[in-house]
Coordinates of C-alpha atoms in Angstrom, one line a residue:
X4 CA 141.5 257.7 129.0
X5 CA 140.8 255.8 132.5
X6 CA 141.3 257.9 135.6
X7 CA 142.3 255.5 137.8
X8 CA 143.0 257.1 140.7
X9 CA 140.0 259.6 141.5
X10 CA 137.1 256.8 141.8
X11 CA 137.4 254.0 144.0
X12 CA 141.0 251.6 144.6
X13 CA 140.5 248.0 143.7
X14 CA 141.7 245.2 146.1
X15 CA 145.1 244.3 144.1
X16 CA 145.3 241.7 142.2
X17 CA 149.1 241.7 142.7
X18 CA 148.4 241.3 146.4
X19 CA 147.6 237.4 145.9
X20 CA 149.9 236.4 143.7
X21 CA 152.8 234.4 144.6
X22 CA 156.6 235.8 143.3
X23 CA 157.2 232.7 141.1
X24 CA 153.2 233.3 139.8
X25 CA 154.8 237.2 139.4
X26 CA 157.4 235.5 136.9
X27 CA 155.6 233.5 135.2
X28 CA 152.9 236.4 134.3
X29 CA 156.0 238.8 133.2
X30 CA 157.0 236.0 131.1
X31 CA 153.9 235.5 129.3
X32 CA 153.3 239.4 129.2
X33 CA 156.8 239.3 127.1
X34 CA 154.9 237.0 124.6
X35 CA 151.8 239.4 123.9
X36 CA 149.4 236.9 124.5
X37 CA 145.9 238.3 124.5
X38 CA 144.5 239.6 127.5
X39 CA 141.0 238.5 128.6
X40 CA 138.1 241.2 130.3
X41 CA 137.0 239.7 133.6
X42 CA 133.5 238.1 134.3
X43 CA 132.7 241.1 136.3
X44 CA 133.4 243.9 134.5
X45 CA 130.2 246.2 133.8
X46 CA 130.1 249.3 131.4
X47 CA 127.7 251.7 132.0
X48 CA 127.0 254.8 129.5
X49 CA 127.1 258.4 131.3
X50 CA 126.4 260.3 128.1
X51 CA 128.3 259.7 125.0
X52 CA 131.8 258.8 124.6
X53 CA 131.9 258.5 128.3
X54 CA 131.4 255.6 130.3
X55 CA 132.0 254.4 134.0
X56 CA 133.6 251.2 133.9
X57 CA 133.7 248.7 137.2
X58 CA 134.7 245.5 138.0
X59 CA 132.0 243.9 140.6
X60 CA 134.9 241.2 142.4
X61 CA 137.9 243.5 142.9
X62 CA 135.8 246.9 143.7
X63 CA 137.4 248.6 140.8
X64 CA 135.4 251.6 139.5
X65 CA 137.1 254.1 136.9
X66 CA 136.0 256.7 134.4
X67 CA 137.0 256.4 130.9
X68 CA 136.3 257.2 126.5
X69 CA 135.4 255.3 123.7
X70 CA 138.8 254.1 123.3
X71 CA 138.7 252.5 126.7
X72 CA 135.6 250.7 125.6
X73 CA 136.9 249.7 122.8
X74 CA 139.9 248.0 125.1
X75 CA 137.3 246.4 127.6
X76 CA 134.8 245.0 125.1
X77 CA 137.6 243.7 122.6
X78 CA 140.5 242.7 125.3
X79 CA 144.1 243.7 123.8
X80 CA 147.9 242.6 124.6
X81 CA 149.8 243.1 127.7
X82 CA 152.0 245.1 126.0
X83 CA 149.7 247.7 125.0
X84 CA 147.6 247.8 128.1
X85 CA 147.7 249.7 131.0
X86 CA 149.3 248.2 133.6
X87 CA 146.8 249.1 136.3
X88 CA 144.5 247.1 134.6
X89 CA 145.5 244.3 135.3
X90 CA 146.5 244.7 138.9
X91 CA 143.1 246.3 139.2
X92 CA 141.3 243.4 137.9
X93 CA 139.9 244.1 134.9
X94 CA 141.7 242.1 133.0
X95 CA 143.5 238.8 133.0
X96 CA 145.3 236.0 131.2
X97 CA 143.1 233.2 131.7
X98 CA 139.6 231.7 133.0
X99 CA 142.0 229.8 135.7
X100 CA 143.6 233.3 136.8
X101 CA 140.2 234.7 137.2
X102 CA 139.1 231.5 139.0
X103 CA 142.2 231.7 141.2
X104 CA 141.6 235.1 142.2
X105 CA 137.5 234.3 142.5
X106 CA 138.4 231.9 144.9
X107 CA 140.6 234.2 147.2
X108 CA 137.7 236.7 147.3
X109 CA 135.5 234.2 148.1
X110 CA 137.6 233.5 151.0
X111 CA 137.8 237.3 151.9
X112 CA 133.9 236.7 152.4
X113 CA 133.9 234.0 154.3
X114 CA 136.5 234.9 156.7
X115 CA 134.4 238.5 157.0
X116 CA 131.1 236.3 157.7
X117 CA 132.5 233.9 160.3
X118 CA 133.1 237.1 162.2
X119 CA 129.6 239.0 161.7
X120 CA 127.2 238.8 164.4
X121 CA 124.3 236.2 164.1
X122 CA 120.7 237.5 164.5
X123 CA 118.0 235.5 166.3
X124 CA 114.6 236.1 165.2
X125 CA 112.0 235.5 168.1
X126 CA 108.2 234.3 166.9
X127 CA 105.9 235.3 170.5
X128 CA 102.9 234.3 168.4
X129 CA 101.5 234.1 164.7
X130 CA 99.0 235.8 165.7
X131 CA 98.0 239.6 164.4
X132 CA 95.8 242.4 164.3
X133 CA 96.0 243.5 161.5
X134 CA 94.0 242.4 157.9
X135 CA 96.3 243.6 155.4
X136 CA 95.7 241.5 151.9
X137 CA 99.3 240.8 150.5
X138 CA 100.4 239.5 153.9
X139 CA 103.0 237.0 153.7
X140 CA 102.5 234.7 156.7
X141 CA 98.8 234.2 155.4
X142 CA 97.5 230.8 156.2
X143 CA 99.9 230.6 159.6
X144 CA 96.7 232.9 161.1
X145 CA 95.4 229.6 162.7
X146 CA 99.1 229.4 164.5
X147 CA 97.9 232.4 167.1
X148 CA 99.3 230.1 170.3
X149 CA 101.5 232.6 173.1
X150 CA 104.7 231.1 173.3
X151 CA 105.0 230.5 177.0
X152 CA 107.5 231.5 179.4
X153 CA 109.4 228.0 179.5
X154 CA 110.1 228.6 175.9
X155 CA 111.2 232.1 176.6
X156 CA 113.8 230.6 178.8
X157 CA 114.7 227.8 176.3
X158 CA 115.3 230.6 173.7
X159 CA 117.7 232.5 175.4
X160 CA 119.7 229.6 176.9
X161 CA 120.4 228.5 172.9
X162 CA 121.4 232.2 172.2
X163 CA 123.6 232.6 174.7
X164 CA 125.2 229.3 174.4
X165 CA 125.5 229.7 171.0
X166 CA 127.4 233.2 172.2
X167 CA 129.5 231.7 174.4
X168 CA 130.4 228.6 171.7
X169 CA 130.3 230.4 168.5
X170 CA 132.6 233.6 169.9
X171 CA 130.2 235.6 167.6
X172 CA 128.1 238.9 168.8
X173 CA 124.5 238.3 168.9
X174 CA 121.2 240.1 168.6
X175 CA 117.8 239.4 169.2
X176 CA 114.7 240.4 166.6
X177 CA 110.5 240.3 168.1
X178 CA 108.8 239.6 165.0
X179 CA 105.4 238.0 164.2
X180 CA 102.6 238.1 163.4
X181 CA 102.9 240.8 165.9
X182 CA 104.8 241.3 168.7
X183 CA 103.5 243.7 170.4
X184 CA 99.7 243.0 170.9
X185 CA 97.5 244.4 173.3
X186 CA 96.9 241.8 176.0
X187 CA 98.3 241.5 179.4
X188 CA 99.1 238.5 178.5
X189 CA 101.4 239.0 176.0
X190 CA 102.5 242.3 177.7
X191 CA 104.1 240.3 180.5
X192 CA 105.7 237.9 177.8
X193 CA 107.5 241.0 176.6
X194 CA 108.3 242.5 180.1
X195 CA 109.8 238.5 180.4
X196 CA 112.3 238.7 177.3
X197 CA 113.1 242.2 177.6
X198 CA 114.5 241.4 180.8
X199 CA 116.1 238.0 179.6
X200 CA 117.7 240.4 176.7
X201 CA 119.0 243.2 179.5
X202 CA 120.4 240.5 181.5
X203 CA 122.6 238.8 178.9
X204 CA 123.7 242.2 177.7
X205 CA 121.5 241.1 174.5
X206 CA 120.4 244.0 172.4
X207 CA 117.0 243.5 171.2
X208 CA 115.5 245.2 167.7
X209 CA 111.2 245.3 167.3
X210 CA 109.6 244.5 163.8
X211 CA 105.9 245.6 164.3
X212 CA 102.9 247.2 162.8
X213 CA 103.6 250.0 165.3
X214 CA 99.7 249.4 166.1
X215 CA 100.0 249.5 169.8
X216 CA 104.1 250.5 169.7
X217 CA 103.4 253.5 172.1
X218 CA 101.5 251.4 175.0
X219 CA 104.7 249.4 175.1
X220 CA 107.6 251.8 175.1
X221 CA 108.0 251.9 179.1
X222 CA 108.4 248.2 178.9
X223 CA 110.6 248.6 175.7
X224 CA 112.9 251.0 177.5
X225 CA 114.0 248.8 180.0
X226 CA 116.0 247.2 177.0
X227 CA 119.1 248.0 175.1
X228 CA 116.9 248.9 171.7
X229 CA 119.1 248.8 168.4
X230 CA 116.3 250.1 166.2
X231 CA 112.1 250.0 165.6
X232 CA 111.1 248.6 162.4
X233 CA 107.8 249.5 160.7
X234 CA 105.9 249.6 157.7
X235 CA 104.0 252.3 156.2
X236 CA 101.7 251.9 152.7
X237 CA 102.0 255.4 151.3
X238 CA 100.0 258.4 152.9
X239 CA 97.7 258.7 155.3
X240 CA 95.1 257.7 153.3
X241 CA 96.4 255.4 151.4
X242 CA 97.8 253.5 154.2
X243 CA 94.3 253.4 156.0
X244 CA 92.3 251.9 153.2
X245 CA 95.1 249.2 152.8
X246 CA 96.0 248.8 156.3
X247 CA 93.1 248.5 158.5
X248 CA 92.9 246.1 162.1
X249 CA 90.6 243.0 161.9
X250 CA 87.8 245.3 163.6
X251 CA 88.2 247.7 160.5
X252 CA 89.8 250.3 162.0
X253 CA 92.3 252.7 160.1
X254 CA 95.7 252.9 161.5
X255 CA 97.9 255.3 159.9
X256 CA 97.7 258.0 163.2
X257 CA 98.3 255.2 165.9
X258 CA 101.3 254.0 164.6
X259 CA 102.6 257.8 163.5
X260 CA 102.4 258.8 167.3
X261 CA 103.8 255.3 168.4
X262 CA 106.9 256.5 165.6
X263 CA 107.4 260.1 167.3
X264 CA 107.1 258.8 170.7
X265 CA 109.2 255.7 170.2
X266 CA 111.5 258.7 168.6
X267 CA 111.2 260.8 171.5
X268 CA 112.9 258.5 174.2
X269 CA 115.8 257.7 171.9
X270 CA 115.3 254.5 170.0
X271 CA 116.1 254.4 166.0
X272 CA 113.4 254.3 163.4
X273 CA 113.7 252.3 160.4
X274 CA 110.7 252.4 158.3
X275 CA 110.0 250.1 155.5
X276 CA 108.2 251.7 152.6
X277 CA 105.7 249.5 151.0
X278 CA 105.6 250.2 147.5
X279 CA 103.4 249.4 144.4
X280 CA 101.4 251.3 141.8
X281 CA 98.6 252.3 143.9
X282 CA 101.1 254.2 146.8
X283 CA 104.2 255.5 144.7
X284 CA 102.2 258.1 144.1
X285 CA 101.1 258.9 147.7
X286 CA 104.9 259.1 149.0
X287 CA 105.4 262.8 148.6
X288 CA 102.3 263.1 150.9
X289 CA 103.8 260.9 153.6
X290 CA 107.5 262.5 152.8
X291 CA 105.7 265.8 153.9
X292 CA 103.7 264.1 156.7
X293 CA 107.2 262.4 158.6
X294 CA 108.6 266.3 157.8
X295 CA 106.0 267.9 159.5
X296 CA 106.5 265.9 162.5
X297 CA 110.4 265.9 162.8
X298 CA 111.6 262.5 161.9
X299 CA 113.8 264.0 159.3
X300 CA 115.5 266.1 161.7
X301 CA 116.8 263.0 164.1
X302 CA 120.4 262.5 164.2
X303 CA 122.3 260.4 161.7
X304 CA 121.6 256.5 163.1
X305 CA 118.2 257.5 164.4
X306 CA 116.4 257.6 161.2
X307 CA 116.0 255.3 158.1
X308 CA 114.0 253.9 155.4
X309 CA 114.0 251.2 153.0
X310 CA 111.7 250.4 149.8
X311 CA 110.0 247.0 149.7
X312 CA 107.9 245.5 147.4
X313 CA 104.0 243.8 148.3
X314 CA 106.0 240.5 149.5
X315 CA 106.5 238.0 146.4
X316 CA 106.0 234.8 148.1
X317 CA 102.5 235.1 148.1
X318 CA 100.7 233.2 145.2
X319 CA 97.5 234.8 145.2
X320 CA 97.9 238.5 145.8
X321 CA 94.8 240.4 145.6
X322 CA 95.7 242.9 142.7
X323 CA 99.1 241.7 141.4
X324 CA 98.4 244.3 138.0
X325 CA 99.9 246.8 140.9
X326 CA 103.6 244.9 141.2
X327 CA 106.3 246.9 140.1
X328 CA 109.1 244.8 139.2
X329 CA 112.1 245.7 141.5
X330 CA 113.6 247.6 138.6
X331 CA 110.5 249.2 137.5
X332 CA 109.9 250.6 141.5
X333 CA 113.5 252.0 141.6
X334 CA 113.2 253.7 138.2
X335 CA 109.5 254.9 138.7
X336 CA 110.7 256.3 142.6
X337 CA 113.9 258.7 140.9
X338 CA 111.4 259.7 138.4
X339 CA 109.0 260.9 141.3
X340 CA 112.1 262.3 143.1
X341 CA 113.3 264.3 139.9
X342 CA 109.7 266.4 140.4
X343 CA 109.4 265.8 144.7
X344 CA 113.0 266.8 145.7
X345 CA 111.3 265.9 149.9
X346 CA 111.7 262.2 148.6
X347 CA 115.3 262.8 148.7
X348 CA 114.8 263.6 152.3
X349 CA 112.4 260.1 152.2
X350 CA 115.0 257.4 150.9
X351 CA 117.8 257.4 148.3
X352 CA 118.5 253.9 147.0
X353 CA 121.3 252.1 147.1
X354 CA 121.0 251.0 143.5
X355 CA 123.1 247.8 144.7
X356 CA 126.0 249.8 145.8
X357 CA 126.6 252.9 143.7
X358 CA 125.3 254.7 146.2
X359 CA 128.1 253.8 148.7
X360 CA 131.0 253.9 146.1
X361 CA 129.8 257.6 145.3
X362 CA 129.5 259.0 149.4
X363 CA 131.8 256.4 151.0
X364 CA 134.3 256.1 148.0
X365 CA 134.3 252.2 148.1
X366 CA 131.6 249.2 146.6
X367 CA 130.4 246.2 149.0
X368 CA 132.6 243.5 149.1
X369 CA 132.0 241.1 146.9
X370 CA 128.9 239.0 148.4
X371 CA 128.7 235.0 147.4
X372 CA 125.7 234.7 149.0
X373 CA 122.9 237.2 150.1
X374 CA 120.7 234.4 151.7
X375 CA 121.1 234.6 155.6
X376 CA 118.8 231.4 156.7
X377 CA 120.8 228.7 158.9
X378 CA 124.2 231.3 159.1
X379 CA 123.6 234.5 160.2
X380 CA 120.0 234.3 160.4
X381 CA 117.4 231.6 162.9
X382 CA 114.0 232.0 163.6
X383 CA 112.2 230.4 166.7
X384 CA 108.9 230.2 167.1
X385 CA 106.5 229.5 169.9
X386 CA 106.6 225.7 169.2
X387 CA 109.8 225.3 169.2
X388 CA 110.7 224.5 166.1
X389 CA 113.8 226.7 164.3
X390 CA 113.6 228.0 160.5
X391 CA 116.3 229.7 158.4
X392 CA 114.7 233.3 158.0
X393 CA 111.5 235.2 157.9
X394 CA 110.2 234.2 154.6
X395 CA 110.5 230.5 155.8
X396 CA 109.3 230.9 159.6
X397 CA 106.0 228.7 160.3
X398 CA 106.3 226.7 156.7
X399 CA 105.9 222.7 156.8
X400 CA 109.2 221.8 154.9
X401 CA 111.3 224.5 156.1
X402 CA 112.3 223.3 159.6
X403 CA 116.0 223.7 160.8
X404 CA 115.1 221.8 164.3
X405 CA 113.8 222.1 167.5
X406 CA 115.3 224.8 170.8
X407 CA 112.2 223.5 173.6
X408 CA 111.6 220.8 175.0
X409 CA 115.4 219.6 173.8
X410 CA 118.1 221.0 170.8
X411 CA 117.8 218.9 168.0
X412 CA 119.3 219.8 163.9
X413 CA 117.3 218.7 160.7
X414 CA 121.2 218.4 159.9
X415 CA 120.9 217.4 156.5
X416 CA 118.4 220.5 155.7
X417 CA 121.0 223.0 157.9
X418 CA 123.3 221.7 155.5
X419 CA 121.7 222.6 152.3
X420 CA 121.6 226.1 153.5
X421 CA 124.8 226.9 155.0
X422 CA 126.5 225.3 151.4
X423 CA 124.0 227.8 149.4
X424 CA 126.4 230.2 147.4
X425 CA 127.0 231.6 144.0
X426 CA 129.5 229.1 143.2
X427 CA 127.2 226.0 144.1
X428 CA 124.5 227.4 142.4
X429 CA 125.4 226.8 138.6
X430 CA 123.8 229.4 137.0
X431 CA 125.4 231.5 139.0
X432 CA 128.8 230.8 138.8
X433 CA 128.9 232.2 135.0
X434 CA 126.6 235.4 136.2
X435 CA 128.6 238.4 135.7
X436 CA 126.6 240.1 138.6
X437 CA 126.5 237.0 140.7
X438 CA 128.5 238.5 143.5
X439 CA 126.2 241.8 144.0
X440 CA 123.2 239.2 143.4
X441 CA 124.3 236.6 145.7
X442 CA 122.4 233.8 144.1
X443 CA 119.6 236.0 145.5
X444 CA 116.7 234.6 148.3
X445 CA 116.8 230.6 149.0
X446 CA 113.2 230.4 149.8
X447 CA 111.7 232.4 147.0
X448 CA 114.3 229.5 144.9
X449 CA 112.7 226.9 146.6
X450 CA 109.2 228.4 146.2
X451 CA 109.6 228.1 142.6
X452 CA 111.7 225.6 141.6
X453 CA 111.6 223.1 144.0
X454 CA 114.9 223.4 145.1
X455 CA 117.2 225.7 147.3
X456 CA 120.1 225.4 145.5
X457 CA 118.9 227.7 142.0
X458 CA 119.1 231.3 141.5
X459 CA 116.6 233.6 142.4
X460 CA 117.9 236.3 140.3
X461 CA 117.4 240.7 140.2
X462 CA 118.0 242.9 138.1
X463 CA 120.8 243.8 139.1
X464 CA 122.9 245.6 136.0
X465 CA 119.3 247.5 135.2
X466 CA 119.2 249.6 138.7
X467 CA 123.0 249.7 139.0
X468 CA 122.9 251.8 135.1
X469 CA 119.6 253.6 136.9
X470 CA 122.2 254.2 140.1
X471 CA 125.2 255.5 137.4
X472 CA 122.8 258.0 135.6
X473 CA 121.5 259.1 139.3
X474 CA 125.1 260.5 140.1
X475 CA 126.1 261.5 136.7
X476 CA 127.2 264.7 137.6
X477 CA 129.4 263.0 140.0
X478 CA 131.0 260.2 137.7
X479 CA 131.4 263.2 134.7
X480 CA 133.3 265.2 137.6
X481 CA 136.0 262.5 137.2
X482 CA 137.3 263.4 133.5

C-alpha cells in the first residue's frame, strides 16, 4: 500500500480549509459520497505492480501497489479511503473543492513571484560575429547600431528606479547579438555599464559566444559577476564546422580558454548544450574535453549546464530532419548516459522536477505560468524600445515601450502579458500538467497562433515517466 511518509510531504489540504468547511466535509464523509482523483494526479509505472503516484498542485509524491491504482484510477468512498489522501490532495469531493484549493495555490505563486527578483536584459547591439545557421535573431543582423552611452545611462536610471519603487532585488543580463565584441568601441561601452552595475550594487550576468570572453575579463572583473553563460554545439569538431565567425574561422579553442580563464578568476560557468541529431553523439567527446581541463572539478555554484534545443522560433532552419523533439532529446541523452557514465558528470536533467523531489526531497511549486516577458523579465535594446524576453527582443509587434529618450508603456500589450497564466489560457485550465507546463512560452504561442494567450504545450508527463524510470532504484527503495 502507499508509503506516505518516506517520499515527499504535500502542502495540506487541511491547512486551507475553514472549521465550519472541516464540518461540513466530516458530514458528507458520514454519507459515503464518492470521492473524486484530482486533475493533477499522475501514475507512473516503476516495474509491475508498482507505481509512483504524485499529485503536481499539492507536491504529493508516494509509492504504492496495484491496489492503490486501482483506488486512484477508479476514486472510492471516504469511508474506505485513507485519510491522508485526502489531506494530501489526491483526492477530493468535488470539481469546486479542487477549484477552491487551485485557487489558494495559485495565490501561493503569486505571493512567491511578487517577491522574486526582476531581471533586466541589456541589448549593446544586434550585432554579431558569429554565422551560426539556426540563429534565432536572424533577420535583426541589419540592427548592428552601438547603443550609446546616453542610453546606457537611461537604462540604469529605469532599473534602479524600478528598484527603489518595486522593493524587488534586481539583476542585470548583456546579451545580444553579442556583447562582448572586439572593438574599442564597444569595449568602453562595457567598461561604462560595468561600472554603472558596481555602483548601484547591481550584479551583472554575461550571455556570449565566449568568442572574445578572455580579452574582456579584466574589464569583467571590476563587476559583481553572478555567472557566464555560453553555448557549445557538441565536440570540438563538431562545434567548429557548425559554429564558425563570419571570416570562417573555427571557434571551439577560443571560447574553451575564455571558459577556463573566466573559471580561473572566480566567476560561474553555465553552459548551454546545444543539442540535435548531428552533436548528441559528439557529447561524450566534449564531456571528456571540459574533464580534461578541470571544469568538473569547480566547486558546487561554479559549474553548470543546461540542454537546449536548435531554437524553435526559427521558420526556416537549415536541416530541421536533425530536431529532436524535447522528449525525444531527453530520452536519446539517458540512453547515451546508460553507455558514457562522464555525461553524468556533463548534465543530469531535471525531467521537470523529479530530479529535485529525488536529491532535495520536495517538487517545484506549482508554477501557473512559466512565461517571464513583462514580470520578471525586460529587455532593452539600443533603441530604446523595451520587449518582454529574449525570444521577442528586436521583433516589430512585440514592443512593451520605450526607457530613452522618455518612459513610455504599450499598456494594453504589458497587460496581455502580465495576465498570461494557466488559468486564462483555456486549454490549460483542464491540463492535468498545466502547472509544471505553465501554459508554456508566450512568444512561441503567439508565433503560431496568433495570439499570446494559447498554450504552447511540452511533453511534460513523457520526460517526467523518462525522470521516474531514471531513479527507479530510488522510488523501489520506498516499498
Amino acid at each position: 500500500m502507499l508509503n506516505y511518509n518516506s517520499l515527499v510531504a504535500a502542502v495540506p489540504i487541511k491547512q486551507w480549509l475553514s472549521v465550519v468547511q472541516k464540518i461540513q466535509r466530516w458530514l458528507w464523509g458520514a454519507m459515503t459520497k464518492t470521492l473524486f482523483p484530482s486533475l493533477y494526479n499522475q501514475i507512473f509505472e516503476l516495474e509491475q505492480g508498482k507505481y509512483v503516484f504524485l499529485n503536481l498542485l499539492s507536491g504529493a509524491c508516494d509509492v504504492g501497489d496495484e491496489a492503490d491504482l486501482q483506488v486512484f484510477e477508479k476514486g472510492s468512498t471516504v469511508q474506505s479511503i485513507s485519510p491522508e489522501l485526502l489531506d494530501r490532495g489526491y483526492f477530493f469531493k468535488s470539481a469546486e473543492e479542487e477549484k477552491t484549493y487551485t485557487t489558494q495555490r495559485f495565490a501561493d505563486f503569486n505571493g512567491s513571484n511578487s517577491t522574486n527578483e526582476t531581471q533586466f536584459i541589456l541589448v549593446p547591439t544586434y550585432g554579431c560575429n558569429f554565422n551560426c545557421a539556426y540563429c534565432y535573431q536572424k533577420g535583426l543582423e541589419g540592427s548592428s547600431a552601438l547603443m550609446s552611452q546616453e542610453v546606457v545611462a537611461a537604462f540604469f536610471k529605469f532599473v534602479v528606479d524600478y528598484r527603489n519603487q518595486q522593493k524587488r532585488s534586481v539583476m542585470v543580463t548583456l546579451f545580444g547579438g553579442e556583447p562582448l565584441l572586439n572593438s574599442a568601441k564597444q569595449k568602453d561601452l562595457i567598461r561604462s555599464i560595468v561600472a554603472q552595475a558596481k555602483l548601484h550594487d547591481i550584479e551583472l550576468s554575461v550571455v556570449t559566444n565566449g568568442y572574445n570572453l578572455e580579452e574582456y575579463i579584466p574589464i569583467l572583473q571590476e563587476a559583481t559577476i553572478r555567472e557566464i553563460h555560453v553555448s557549445l554545439d557538441g565536440s570540438r569538431h563538431e562545434h567548429n564546422k557548425r559554429r564558425k565567425t563570419k571570416d570562417g574561422l573555427d571557434s571551439f579553442d577560443r571560447i574553451l580558454n575564455g571558459l577556463i580563464k573566466a573559471a580561473q578568476v572566480g566567476f560561474p560557468i553555465n553552459i548551454r548544450l546545444i543539442i540535435d541529431r548531428q552533436t548528441m553523439f559528439t557529447l561524450p567527446a566534449l564531456a571528456q574535453t571540459l574533464q580534461e581541463v578541470g571544469l568538473f572539478s569547480l566547486p558546487v555554484g561554479k559549474f553548470k549546464t543546461s540542454m537546449g534545443r536548435n531554437y524553435e522560433l526559427i521558420n526556416e532552419y537549415v536541416t530541421p530532419a536533425d530536431l529532436y523533439s524535447l522528449d525525444e532529446m531527453v530520452k536519446e541523452y539517458v540512453k547515451l548516459a546508460a553507455v558514457f557514465s562522464i555525461l553524468k558528470k556533463l548534465h543530469v536533467p531535471s525531467f521537470f522536477g523529479i530530479t529535485q523531489l529525488v536529491t532535495r526531497g520536495e517538487m517545484y511549486m506549482p508554477s501557473f505560468d512559466t512565461c517571464p516577458a513583462g514580470k520578471s523579465e525586460f529587455v532593452f535594446d539600443a533603441s530604446g524600445r523595451i520587449f518582454g524576453c529574449t525570444a521577442s527582443c528586436g521583433r516589430e509587434g512585440y514592443e512593451l515601450g520605450t526607457f530613452y529618450p522618455q518612459v513610455s508603456w504599450e499598456k494594453s500589450q504589458l497587460q496581455q502579458w502580465q495576465e498570461r497564466n494557466i488559468l486564462a489560457i483555456e486549454q490549460c485550465e483542464t491540463c492535468s500538467v498545466g502547472v509544471v507546463c505553465g501554459g508554456g512560452c508566450g512568444v512561441i504561442s503567439k508565433d503560431r497562433t496568433g495570439s499570446i494567450m494559447a498554450p504552447n504545450c511540452k511533453p511534460i508527463k513523457a520526460i517526467m515517466q523518462e525522470g521516474v524510470s531514471y531513479y527507479k532504484e530510488h522510488f523501489l527503495s520506498q516499498f
